[in-house]
mmCIF file of C-alpha atoms and ligand atoms in Angstrom:
data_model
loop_
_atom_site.group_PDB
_atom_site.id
_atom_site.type_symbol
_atom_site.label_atom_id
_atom_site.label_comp_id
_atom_site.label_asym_id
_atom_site.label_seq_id
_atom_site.Cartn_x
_atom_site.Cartn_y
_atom_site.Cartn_z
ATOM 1 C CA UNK A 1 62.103 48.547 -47.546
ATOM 2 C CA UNK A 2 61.228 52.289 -46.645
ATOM 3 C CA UNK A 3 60.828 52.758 -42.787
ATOM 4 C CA UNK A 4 57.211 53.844 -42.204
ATOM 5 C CA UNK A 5 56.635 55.352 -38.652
ATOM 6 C CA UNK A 6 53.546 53.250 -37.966
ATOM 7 C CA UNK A 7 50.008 55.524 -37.335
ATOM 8 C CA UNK A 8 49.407 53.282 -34.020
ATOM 9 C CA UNK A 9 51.868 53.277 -30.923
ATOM 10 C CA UNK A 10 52.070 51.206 -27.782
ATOM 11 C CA UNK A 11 53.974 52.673 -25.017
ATOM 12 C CA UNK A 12 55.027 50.559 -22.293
ATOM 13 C CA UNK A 13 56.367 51.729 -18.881
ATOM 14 C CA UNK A 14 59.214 49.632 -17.821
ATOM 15 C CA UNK A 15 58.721 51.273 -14.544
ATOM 16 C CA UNK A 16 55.675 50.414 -14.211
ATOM 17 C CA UNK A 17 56.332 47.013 -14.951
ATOM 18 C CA UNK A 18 59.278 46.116 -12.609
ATOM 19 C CA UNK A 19 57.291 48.013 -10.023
ATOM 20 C CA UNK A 20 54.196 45.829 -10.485
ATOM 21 C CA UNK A 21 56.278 42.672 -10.037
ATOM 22 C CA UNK A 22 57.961 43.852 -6.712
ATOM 23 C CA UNK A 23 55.111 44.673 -5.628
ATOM 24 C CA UNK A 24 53.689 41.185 -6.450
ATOM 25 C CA UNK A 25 56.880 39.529 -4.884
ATOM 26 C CA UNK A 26 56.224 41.611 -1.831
ATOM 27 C CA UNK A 27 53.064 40.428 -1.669
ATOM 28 C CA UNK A 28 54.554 36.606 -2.158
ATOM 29 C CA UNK A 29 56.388 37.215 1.706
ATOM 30 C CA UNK A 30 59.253 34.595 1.790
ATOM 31 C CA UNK A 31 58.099 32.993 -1.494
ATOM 32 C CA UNK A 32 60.305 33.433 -4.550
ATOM 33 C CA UNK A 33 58.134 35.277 -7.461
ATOM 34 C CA UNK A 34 58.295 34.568 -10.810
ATOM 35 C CA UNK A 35 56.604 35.673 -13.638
ATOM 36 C CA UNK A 36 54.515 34.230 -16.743
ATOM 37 C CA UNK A 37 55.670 35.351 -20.182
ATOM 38 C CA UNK A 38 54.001 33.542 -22.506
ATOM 39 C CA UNK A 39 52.242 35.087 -25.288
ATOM 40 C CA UNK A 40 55.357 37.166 -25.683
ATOM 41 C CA UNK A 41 54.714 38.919 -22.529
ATOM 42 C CA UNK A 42 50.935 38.965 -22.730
ATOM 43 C CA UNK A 43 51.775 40.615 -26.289
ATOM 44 C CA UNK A 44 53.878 43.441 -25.037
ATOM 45 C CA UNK A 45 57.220 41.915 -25.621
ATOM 46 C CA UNK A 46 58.639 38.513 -24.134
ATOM 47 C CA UNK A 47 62.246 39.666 -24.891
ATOM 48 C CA UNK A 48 61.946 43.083 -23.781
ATOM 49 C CA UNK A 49 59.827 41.855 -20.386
ATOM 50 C CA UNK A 50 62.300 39.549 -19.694
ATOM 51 C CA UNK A 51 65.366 41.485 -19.674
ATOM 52 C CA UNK A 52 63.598 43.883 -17.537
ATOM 53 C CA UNK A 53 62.636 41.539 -14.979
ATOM 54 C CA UNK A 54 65.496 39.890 -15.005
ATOM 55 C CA UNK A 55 67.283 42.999 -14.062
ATOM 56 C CA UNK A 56 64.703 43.096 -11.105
ATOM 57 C CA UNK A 57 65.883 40.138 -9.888
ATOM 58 C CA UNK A 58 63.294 37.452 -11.416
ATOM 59 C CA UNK A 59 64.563 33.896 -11.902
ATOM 60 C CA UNK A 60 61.559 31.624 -13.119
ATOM 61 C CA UNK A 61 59.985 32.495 -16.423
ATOM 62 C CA UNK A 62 56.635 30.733 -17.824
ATOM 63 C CA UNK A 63 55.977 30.337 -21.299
ATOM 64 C CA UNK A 64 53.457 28.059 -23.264
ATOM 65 C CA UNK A 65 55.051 26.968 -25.895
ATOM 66 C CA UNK A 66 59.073 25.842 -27.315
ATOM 67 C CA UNK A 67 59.133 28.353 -29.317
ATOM 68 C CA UNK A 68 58.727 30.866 -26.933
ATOM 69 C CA UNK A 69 61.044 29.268 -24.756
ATOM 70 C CA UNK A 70 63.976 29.485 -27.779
ATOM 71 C CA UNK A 71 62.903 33.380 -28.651
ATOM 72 C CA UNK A 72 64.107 33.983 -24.299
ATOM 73 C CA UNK A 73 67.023 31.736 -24.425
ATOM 74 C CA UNK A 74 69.917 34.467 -24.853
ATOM 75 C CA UNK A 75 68.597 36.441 -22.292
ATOM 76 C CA UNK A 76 68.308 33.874 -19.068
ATOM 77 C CA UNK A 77 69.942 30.973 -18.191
ATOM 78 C CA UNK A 78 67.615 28.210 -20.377
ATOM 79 C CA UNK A 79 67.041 26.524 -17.006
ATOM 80 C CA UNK A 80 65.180 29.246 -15.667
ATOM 81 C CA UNK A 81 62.329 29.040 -18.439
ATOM 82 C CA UNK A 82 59.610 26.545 -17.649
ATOM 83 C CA UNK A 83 57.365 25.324 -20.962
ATOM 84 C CA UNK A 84 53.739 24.840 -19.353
ATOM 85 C CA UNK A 85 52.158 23.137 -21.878
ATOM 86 C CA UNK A 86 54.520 20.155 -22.061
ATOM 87 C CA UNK A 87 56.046 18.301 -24.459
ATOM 88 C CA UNK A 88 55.593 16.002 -27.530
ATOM 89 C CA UNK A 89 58.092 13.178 -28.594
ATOM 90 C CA UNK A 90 59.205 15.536 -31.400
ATOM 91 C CA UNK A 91 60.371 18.302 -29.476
ATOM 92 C CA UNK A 92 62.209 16.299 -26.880
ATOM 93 C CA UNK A 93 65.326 16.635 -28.980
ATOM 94 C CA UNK A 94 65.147 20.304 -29.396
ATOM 95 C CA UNK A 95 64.040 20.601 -26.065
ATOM 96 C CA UNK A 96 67.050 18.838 -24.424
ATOM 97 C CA UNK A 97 69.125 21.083 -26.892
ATOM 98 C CA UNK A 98 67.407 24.195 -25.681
ATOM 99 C CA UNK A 99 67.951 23.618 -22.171
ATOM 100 C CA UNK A 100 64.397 25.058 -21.050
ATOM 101 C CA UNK A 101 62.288 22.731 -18.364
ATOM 102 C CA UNK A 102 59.455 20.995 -19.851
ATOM 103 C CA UNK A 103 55.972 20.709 -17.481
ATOM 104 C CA UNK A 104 55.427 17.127 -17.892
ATOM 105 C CA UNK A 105 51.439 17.278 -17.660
ATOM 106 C CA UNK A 106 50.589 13.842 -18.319
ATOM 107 C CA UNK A 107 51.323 10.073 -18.269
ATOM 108 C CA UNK A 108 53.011 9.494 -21.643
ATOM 109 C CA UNK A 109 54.758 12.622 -21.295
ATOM 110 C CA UNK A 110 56.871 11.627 -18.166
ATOM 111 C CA UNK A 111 57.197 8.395 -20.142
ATOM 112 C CA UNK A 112 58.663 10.002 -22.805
ATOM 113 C CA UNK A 113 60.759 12.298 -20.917
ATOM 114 C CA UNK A 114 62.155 9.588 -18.855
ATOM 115 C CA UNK A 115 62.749 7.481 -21.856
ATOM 116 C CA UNK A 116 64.836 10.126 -23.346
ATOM 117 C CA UNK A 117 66.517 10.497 -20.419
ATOM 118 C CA UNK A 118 66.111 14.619 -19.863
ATOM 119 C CA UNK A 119 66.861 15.039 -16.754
ATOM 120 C CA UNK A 120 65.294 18.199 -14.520
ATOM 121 C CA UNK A 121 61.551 18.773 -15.342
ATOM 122 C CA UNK A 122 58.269 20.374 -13.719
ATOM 123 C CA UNK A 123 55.154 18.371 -13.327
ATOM 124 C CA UNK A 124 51.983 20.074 -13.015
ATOM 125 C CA UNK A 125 49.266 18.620 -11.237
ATOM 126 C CA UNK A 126 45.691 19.272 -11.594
ATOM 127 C CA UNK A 127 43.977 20.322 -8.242
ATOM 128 C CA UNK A 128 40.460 20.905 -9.912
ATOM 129 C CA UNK A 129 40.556 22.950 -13.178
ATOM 130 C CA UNK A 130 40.457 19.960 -15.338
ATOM 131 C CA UNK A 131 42.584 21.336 -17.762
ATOM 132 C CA UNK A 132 46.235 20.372 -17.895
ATOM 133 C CA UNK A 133 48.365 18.109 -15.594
ATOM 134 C CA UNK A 134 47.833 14.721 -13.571
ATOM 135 C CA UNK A 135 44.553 13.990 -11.851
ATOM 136 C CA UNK A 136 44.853 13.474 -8.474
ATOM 137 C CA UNK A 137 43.867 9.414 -9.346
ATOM 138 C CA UNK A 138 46.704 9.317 -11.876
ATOM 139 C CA UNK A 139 49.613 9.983 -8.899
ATOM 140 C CA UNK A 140 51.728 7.481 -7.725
ATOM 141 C CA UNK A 141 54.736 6.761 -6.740
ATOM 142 C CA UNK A 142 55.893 4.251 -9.798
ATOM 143 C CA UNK A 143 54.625 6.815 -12.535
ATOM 144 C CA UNK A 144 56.851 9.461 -10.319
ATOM 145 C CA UNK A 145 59.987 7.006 -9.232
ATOM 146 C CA UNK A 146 63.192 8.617 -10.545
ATOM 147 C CA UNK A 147 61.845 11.889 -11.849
ATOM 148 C CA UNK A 148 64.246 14.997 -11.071
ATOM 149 C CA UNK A 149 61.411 16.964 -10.110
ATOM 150 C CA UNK A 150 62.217 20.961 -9.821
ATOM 151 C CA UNK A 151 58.919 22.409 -9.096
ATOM 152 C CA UNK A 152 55.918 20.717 -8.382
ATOM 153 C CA UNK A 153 52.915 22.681 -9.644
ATOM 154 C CA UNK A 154 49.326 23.278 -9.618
ATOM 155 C CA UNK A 155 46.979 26.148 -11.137
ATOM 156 C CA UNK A 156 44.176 27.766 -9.290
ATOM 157 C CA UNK A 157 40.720 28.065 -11.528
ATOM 158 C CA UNK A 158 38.942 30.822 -9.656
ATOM 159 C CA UNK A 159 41.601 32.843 -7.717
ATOM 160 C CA UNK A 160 39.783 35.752 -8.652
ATOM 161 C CA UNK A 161 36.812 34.635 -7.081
ATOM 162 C CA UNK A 162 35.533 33.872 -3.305
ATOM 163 C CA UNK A 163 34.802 30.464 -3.781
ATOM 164 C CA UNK A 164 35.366 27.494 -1.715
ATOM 165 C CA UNK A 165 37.182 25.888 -4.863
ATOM 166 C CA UNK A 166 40.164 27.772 -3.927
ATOM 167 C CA UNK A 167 40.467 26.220 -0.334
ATOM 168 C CA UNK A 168 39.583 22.800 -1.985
ATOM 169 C CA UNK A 169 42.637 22.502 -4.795
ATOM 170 C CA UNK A 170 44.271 24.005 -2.216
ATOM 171 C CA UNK A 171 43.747 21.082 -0.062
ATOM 172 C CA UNK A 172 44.009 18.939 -3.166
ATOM 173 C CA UNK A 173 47.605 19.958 -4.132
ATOM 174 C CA UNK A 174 49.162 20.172 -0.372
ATOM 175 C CA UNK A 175 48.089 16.155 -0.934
ATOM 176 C CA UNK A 176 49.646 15.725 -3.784
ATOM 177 C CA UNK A 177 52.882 17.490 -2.776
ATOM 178 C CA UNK A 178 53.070 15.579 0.418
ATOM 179 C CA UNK A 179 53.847 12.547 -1.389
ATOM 180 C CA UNK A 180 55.709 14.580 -4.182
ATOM 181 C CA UNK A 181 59.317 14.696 -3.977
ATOM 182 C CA UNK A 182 60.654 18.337 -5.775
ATOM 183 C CA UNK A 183 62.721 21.238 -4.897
ATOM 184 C CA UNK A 184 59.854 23.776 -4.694
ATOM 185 C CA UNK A 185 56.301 24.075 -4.559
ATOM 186 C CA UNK A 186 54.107 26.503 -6.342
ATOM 187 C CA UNK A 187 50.710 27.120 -6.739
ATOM 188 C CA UNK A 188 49.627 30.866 -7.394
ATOM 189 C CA UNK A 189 48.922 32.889 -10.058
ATOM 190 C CA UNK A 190 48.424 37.040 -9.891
ATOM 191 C CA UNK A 191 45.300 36.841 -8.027
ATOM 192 C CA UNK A 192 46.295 33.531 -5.874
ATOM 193 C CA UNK A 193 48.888 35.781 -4.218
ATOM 194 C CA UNK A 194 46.475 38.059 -2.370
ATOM 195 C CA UNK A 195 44.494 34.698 -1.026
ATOM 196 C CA UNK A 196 47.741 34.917 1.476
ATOM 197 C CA UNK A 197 50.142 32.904 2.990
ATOM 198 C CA UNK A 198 48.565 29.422 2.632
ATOM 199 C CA UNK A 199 48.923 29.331 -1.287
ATOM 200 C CA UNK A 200 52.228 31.296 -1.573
ATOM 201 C CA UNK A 201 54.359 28.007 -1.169
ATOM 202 C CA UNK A 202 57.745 28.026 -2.502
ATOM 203 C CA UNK A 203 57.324 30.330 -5.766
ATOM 204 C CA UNK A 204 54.501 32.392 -7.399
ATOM 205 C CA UNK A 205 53.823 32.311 -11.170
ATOM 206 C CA UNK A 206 52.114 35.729 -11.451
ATOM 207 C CA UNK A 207 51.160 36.814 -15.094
ATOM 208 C CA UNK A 208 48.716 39.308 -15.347
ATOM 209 C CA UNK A 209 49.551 41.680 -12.640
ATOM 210 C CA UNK A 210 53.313 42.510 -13.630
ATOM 211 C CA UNK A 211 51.300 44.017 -17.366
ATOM 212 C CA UNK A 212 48.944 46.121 -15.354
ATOM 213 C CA UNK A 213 46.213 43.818 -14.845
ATOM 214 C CA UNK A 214 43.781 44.336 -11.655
ATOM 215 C CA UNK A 215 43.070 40.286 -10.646
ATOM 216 C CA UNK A 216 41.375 41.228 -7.854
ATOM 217 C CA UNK A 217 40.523 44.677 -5.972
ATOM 218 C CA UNK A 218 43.303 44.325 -3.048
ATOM 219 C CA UNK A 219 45.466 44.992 -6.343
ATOM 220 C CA UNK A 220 43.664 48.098 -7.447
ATOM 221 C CA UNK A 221 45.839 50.514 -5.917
ATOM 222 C CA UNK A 222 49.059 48.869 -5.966
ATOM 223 C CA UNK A 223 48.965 47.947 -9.759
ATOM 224 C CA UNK A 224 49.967 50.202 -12.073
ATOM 225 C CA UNK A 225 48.740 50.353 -16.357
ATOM 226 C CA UNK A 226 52.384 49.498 -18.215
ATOM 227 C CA UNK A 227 50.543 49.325 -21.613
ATOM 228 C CA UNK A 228 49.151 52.954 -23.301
ATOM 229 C CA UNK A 229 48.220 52.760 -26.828
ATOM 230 C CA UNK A 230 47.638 55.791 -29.419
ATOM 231 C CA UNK A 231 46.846 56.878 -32.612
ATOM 232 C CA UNK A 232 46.924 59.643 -34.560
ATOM 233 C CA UNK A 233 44.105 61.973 -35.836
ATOM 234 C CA UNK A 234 44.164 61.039 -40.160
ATOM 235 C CA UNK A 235 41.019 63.326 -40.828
ATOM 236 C CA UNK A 236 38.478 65.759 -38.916
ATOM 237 C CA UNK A 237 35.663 67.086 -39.904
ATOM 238 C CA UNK A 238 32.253 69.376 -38.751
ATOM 239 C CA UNK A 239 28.811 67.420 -38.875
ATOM 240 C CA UNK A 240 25.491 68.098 -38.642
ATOM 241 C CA UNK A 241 22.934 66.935 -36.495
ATOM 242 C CA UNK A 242 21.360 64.056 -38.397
ATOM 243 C CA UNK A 243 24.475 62.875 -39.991
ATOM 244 C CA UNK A 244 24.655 59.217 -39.557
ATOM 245 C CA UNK A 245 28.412 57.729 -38.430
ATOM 246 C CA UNK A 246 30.422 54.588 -39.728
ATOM 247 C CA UNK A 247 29.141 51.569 -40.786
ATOM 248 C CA UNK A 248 25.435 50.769 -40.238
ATOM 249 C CA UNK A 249 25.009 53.835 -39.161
ATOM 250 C CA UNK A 250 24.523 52.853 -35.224
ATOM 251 C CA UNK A 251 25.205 56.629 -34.383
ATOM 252 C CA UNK A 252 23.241 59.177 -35.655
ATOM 253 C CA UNK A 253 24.963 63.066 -34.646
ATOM 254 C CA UNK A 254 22.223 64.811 -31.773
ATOM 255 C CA UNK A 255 23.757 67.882 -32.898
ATOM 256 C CA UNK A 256 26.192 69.446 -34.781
ATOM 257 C CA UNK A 257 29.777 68.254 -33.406
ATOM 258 C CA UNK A 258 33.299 67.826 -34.536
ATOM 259 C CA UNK A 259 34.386 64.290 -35.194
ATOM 260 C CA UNK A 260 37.830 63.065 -35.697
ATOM 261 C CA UNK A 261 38.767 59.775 -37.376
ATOM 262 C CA UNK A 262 41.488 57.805 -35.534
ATOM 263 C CA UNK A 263 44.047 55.088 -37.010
ATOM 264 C CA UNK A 264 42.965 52.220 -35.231
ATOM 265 C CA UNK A 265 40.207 49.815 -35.259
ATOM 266 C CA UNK A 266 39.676 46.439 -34.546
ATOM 267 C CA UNK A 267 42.902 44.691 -36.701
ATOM 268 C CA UNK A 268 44.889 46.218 -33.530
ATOM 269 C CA UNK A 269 42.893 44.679 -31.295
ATOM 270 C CA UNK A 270 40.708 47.730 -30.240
ATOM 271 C CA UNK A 271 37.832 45.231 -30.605
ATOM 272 C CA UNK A 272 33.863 46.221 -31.934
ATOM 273 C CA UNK A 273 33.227 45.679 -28.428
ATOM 274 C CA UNK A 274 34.801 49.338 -27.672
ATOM 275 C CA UNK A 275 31.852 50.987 -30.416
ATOM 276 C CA UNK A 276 29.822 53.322 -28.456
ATOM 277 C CA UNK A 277 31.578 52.828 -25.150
ATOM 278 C CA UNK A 278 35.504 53.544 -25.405
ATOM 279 C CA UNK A 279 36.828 56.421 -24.499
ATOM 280 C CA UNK A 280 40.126 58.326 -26.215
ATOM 281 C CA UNK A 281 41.667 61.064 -23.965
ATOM 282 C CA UNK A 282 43.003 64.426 -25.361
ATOM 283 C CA UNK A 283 44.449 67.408 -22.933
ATOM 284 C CA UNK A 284 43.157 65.514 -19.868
ATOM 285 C CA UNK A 285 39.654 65.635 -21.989
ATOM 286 C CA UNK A 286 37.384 62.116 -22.422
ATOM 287 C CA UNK A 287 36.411 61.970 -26.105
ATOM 288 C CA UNK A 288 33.883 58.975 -26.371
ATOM 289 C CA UNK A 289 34.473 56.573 -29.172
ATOM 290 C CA UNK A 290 31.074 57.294 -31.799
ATOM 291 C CA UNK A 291 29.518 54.664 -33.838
ATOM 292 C CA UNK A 292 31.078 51.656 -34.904
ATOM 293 C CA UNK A 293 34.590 50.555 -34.533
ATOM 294 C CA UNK A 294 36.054 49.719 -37.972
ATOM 295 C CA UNK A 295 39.215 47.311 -39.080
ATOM 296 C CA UNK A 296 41.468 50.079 -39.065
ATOM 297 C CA UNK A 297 39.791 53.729 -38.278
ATOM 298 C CA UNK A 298 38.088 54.681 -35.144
ATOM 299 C CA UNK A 299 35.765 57.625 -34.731
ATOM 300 C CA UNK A 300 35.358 59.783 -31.874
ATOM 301 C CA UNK A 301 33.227 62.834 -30.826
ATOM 302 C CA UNK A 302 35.773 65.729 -30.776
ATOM 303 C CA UNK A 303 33.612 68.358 -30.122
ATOM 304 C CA UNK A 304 35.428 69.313 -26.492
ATOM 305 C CA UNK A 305 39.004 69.516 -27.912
ATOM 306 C CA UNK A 306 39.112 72.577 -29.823
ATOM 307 C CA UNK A 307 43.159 72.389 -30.309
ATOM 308 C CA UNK A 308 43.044 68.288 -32.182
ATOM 309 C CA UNK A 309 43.871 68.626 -35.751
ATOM 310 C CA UNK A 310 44.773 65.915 -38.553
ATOM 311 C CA UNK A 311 48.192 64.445 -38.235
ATOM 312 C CA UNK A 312 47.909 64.871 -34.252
ATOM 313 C CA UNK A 313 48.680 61.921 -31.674
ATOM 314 C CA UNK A 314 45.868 60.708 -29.121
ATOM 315 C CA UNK A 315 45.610 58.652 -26.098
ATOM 316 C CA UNK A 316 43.034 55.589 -26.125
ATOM 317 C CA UNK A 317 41.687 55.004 -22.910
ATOM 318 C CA UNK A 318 43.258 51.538 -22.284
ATOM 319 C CA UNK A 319 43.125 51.275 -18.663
ATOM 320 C CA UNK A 320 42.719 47.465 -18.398
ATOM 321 C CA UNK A 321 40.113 46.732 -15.335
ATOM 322 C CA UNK A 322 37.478 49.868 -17.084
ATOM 323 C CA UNK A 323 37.759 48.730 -20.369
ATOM 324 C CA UNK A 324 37.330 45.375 -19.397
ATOM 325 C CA UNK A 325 33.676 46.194 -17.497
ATOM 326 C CA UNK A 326 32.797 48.523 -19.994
ATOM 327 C CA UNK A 327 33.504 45.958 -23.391
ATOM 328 C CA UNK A 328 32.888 42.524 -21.185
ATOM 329 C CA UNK A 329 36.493 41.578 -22.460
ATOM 330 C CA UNK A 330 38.830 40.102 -19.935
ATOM 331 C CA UNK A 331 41.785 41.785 -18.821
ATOM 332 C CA UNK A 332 43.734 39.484 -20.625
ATOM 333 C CA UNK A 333 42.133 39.718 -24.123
ATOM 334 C CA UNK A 334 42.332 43.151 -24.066
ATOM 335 C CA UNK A 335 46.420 42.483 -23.868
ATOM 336 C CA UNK A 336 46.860 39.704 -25.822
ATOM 337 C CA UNK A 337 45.259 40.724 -28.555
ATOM 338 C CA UNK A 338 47.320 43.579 -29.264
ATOM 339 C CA UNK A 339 47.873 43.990 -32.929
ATOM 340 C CA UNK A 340 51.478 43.547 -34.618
ATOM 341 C CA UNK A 341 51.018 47.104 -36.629
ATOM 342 C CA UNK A 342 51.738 48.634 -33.272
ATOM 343 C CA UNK A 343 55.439 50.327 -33.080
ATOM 344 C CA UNK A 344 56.297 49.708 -29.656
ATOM 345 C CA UNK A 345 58.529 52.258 -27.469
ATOM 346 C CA UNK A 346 59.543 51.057 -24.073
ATOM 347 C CA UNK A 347 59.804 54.558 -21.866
HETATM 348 C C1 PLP B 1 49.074 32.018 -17.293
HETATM 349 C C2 PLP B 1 49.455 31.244 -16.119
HETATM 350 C C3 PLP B 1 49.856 31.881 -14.940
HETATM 351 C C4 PLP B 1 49.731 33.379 -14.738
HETATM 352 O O1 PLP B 1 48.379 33.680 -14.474
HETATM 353 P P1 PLP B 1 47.828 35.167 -14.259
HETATM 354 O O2 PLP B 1 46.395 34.984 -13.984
HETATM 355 O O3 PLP B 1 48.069 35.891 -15.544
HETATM 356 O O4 PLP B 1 48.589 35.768 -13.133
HETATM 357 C C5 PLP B 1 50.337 31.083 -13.908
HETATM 358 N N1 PLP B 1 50.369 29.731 -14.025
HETATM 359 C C6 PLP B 1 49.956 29.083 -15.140
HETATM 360 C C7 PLP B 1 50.012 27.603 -15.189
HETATM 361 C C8 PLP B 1 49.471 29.810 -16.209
HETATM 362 O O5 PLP B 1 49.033 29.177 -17.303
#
């Protein structure tokens, strides 16, 4: 097949990346840090992430899913990648193959586990987000007798937040792992680091942060963007005040003004929640985003940049905390959903 140069780039900043995660393992003190890399790297990459954290000096990487877990395998020791959302009878064979660590979340799958006889595994408990692992009523020592237990886990629901549910599953897992026998402890994700000491434990499962992700303000300045998407200019054109833009015609031109159409709309993930409110940037120069955001073309008001013409590449303004206040996306939306047309340069 013909080798296209695709019409929408990510670049992602290894430096930035690596940097992001020491600064996160800083911030985990005498903890170990390691990092969450499912959703192939929050969609920039699980192979490429990996090998570059790795080289940092990361030794405990999170995925969701087996298959993740095989795509990583080459590049780590198997027994450093942790599968979070458990396992089913089927894949216990393929699992034990693989060599990753399952997180047994439930009853029947320690039973299963243990029945298969798999040796080293994770068990997550839940301290309060009622959403994967055992229930504080569901410990005890008979469903637990026996297990090799490497890390004993829990996973904070509002890190992000002030809340006293924080200092409560905090309270609720230091329970729980006082009558736990495992290597290690761990309970925080990017934002649980900077609720200090207390929650750091034995190892930190930060996700988020290491992509550029602001969890909470202490990270603002320390965190640096890793992903920067662009596109390139396929048509521009002079309108007239009046002249009504993309579909539905939601923008209507308050003067005359030089638009440029842009190759990438909402099948790469630049979502319709961007229309009217995204920015692209151009010589330093904010060009908002005009109109509607289509499937695959994106308009924007180039009236500033005298020097843009067709066949020219732009910056979209992707830093992660903005666009998530300005579109009411989360941080991790705005990564994740990250189209596959993208050709992706690591710099
Ligand atoms: C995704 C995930 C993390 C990482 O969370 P961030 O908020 O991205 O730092 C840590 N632990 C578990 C169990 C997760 O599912």
């Amino acid at each position: 097949m013909a080798n296209f140069e695709s019409p929408v780039r990510l670049r992602l900043d290894s430096d930035a990346l690596v940097s992001n995660w020491r600064t996160l393992a800083k911030m985990s003190q005498s903890a170990s840090t390691g990092a969450a890399v499912k959703a192939g790297g929050y969609g920039l990459g699980a192979r490429e992430v990996v090998q570059r954290l790795s080289q940092a000096g990361c030794r405990d990487f999170f995925v969701a899913h087996w298959a993740e877990a095989a795509v990583i395998a080459d590049i780590v020791p198997p027994s450093q990648i942790s599968v979070l959302n458990g396992i089913t009878s089927s894949d216990i064979a393929p699992a034990i193959d693989l060599g990753a660590v399952p997180v047994l979340n439930t009853p029947d799958q320690i039973a299963n586990w243990r029945a298969a006889g798999g040796g080293l595994c994770h068990v997550m408990i839940d301290s309060g987000i009622n959403r994967m692992g055992l229930g504080p009523e569901q410990i005890s020592t008979d469903l637990l007798r026996d297990l090799d237990i490497d890390i004993l886990m829990s996973h904070l629901a509002s890190a992000d937040e002030d809340v006293p549910q924080n200092g409560r599953q905090l309270g609720i897992f230091r329970d729980a792992a006082s009558s736990i026998k495992a290597r290690r402890r761990s309970l925080a994700n990017s934002a649980g680091i900077t609720l200090g000491r207390d929650y750091h434990f034995d190892l930190t499962r930060p996700g988020i942060g290491l992509y550029g992700g602001i969890a909470r303000s202490e990270l603002q300045h320390s965190i640096r963007q890793v992903a920067f998407p662009s596109a390139r200019v396929l048509q521009m054109r002079q309108l007239r005040t009046g002249d009504r833009v993309g579909y539905n015609a939601t923008f209507i031109c308050p003067h005359d003004m030089k638009v440029a159409t842009l190759s990438i709309g909402y099948a790469d993930g630049y979502l319709r929640a961007f229309s009217s409110v995204g920015h692209v940037v151009v010589n330093g120069l904010k060009l908002p985003v005009i109109g509607r955001v289509s499937m695959d073309l994106l308009l924007v008001d180039a009236s500033l940049a005298a020097d843009l013409h067709e066949g020219d590449w732009v910056d979209i303004d992707y830093d992660l905390s903005c666009a998530s206040q300005l579109t009411g996306l989360s941080q991790y939306e705005l990564l994740t959903g990250l189209g596959n047309r993208f050709d992706l340069y690591w710099s």
